PDB file of C-alpha atoms in Angstrom:
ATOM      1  CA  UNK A 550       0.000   0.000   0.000  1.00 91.00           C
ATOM      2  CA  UNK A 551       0.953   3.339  -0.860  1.00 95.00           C
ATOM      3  CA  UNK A 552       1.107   6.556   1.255  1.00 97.00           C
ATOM      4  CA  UNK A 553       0.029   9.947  -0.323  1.00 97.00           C
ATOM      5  CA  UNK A 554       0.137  12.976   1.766  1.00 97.00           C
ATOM      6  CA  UNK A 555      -2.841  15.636   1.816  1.00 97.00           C
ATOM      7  CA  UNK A 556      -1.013  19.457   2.034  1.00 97.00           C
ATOM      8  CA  UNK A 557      -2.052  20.312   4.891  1.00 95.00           C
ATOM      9  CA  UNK A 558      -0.458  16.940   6.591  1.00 97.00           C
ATOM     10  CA  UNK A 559       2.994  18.253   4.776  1.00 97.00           C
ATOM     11  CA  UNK A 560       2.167  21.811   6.237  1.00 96.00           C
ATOM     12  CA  UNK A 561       1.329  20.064   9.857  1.00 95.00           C
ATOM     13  CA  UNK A 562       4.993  18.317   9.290  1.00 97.00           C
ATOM     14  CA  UNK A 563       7.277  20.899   8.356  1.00 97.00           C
ATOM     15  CA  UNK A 564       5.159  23.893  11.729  1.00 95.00           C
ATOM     16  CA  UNK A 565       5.742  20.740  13.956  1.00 96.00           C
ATOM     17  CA  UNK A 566       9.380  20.322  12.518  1.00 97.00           C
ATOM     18  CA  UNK A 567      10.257  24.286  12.693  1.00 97.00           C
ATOM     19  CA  UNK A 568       8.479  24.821  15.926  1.00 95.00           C
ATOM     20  CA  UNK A 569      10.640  22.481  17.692  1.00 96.00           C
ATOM     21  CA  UNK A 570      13.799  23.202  15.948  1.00 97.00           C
ATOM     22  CA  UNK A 571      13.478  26.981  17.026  1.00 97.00           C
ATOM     23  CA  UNK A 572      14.161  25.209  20.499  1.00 96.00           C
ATOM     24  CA  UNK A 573      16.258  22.186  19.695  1.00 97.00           C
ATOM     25  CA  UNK A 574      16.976  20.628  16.479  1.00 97.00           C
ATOM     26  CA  UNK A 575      17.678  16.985  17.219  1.00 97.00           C
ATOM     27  CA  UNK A 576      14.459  16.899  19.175  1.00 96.00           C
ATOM     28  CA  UNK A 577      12.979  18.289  15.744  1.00 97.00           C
ATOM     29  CA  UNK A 578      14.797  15.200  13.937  1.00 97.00           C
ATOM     30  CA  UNK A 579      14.267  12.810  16.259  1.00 96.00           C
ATOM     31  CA  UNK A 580      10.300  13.693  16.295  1.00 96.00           C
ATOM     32  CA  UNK A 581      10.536  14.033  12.558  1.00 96.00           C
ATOM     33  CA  UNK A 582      12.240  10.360  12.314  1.00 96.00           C
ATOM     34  CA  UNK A 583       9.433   9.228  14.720  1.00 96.00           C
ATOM     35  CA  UNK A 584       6.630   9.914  12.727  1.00 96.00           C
ATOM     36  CA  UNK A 585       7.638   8.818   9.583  1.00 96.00           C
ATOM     37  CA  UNK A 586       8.755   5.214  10.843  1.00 96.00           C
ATOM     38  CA  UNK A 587       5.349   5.194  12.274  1.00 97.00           C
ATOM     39  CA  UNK A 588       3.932   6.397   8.737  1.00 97.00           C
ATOM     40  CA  UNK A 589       6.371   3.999   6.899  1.00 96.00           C
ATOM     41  CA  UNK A 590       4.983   1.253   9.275  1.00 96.00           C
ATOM     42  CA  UNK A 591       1.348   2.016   7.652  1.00 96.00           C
ATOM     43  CA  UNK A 592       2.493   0.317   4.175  1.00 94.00           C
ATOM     44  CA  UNK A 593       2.540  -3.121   6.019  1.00 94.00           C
ATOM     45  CA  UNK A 594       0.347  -2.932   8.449  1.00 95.00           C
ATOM     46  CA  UNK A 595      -2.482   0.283   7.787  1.00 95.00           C
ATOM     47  CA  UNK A 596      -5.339  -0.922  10.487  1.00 95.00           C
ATOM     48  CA  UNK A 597      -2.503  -0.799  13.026  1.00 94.00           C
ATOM     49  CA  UNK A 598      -4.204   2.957  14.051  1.00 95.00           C
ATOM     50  CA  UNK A 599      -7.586   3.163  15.825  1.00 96.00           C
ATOM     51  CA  UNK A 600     -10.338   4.537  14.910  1.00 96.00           C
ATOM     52  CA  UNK A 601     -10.469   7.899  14.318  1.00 93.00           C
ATOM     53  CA  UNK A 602     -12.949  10.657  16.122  1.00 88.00           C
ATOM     54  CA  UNK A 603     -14.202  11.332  12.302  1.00 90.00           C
ATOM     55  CA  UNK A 604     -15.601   8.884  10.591  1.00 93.00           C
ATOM     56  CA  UNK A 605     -13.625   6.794   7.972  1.00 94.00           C
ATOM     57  CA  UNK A 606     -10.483   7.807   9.865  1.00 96.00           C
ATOM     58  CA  UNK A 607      -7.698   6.122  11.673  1.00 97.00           C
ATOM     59  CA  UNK A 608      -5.356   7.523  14.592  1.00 96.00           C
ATOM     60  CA  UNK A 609      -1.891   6.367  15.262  1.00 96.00           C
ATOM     61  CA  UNK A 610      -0.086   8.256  18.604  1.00 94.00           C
ATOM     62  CA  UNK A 611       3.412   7.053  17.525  1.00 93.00           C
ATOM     63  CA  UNK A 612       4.679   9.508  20.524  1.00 92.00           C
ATOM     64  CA  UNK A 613       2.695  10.627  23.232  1.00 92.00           C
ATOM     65  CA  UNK A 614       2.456  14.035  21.902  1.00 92.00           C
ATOM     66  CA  UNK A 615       1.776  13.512  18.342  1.00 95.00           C
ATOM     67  CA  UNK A 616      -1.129  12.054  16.406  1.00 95.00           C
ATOM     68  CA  UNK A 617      -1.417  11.000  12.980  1.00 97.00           C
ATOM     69  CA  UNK A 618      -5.073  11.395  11.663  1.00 97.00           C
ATOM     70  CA  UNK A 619      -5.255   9.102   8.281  1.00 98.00           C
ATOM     71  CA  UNK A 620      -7.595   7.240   6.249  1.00 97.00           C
ATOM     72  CA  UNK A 621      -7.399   4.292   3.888  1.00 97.00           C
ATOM     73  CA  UNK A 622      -8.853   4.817   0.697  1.00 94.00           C
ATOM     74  CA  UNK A 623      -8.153   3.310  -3.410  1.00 89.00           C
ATOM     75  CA  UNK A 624      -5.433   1.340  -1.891  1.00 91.00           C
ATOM     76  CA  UNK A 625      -3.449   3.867  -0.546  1.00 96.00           C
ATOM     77  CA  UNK A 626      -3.137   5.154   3.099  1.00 97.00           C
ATOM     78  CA  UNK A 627      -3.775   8.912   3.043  1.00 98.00           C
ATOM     79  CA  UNK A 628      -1.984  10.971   5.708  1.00 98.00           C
ATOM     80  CA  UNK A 629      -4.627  13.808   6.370  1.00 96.00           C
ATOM     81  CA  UNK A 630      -3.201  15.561   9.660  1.00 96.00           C
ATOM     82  CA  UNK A 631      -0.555  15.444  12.382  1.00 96.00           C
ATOM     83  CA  UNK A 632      -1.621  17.154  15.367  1.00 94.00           C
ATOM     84  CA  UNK A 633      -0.115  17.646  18.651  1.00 91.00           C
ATOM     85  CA  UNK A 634      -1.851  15.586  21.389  1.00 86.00           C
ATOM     86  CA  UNK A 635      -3.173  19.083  23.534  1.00 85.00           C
ATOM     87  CA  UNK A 636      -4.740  20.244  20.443  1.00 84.00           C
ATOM     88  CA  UNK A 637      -8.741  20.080  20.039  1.00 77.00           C
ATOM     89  CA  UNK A 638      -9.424  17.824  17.527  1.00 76.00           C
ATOM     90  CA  UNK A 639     -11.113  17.124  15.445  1.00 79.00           C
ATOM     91  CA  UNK A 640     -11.205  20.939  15.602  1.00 76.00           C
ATOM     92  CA  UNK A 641     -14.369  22.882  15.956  1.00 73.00           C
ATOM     93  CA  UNK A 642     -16.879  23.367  12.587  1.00 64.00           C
ATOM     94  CA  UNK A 643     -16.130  26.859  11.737  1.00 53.00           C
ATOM     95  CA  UNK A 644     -19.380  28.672  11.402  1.00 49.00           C
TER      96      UNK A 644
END
């Protein structure tokens, strides 16, 4: 199975990756490395995440501060979101 990233997933990845580097870069690489094993992982093995809080998606929490919000669709494991754990989500309808 393939993974495809949505943009905002890639924009959630690099704000997560420059927000910790401005403090300490090999935490930034070491969070980075994290969370694509965990993503890599998803080829083999996509049901590995539970079920998401929307429907039709799948959470992994590959570190206790992360979350990787994904669904599996046309044979392919879609990345949608990485959020930090203290974050609402899904995040509120906007109105």
């Amino acid at each position: 199975m393939k993974i495809l990233w949505t943009p905002q997933a890639e924009l959630d990845r690099l704000t997560i990756f420059q927000h910790l580097a401005a403090e300490n870069i090999n935490a930034a690489i070491s969070i980075d490395e994290r969370l694509a094993e965990a993503i890599t992982r998803l080829t083999d093995f996509p049901r590995s995440g539970k079920p998401g809080l929307i429907e039709g998606t799948r959470e992994l929490i590959p570190h206790r501060s992360y979350r990787i919000v994904y669904e599996i669709a046309q044979n392919a494991v879609w990345i949608l979101a990485l959020v930090h754990t203290s974050r609402q989500w899904p995040p509120e309808a906007e109105e």
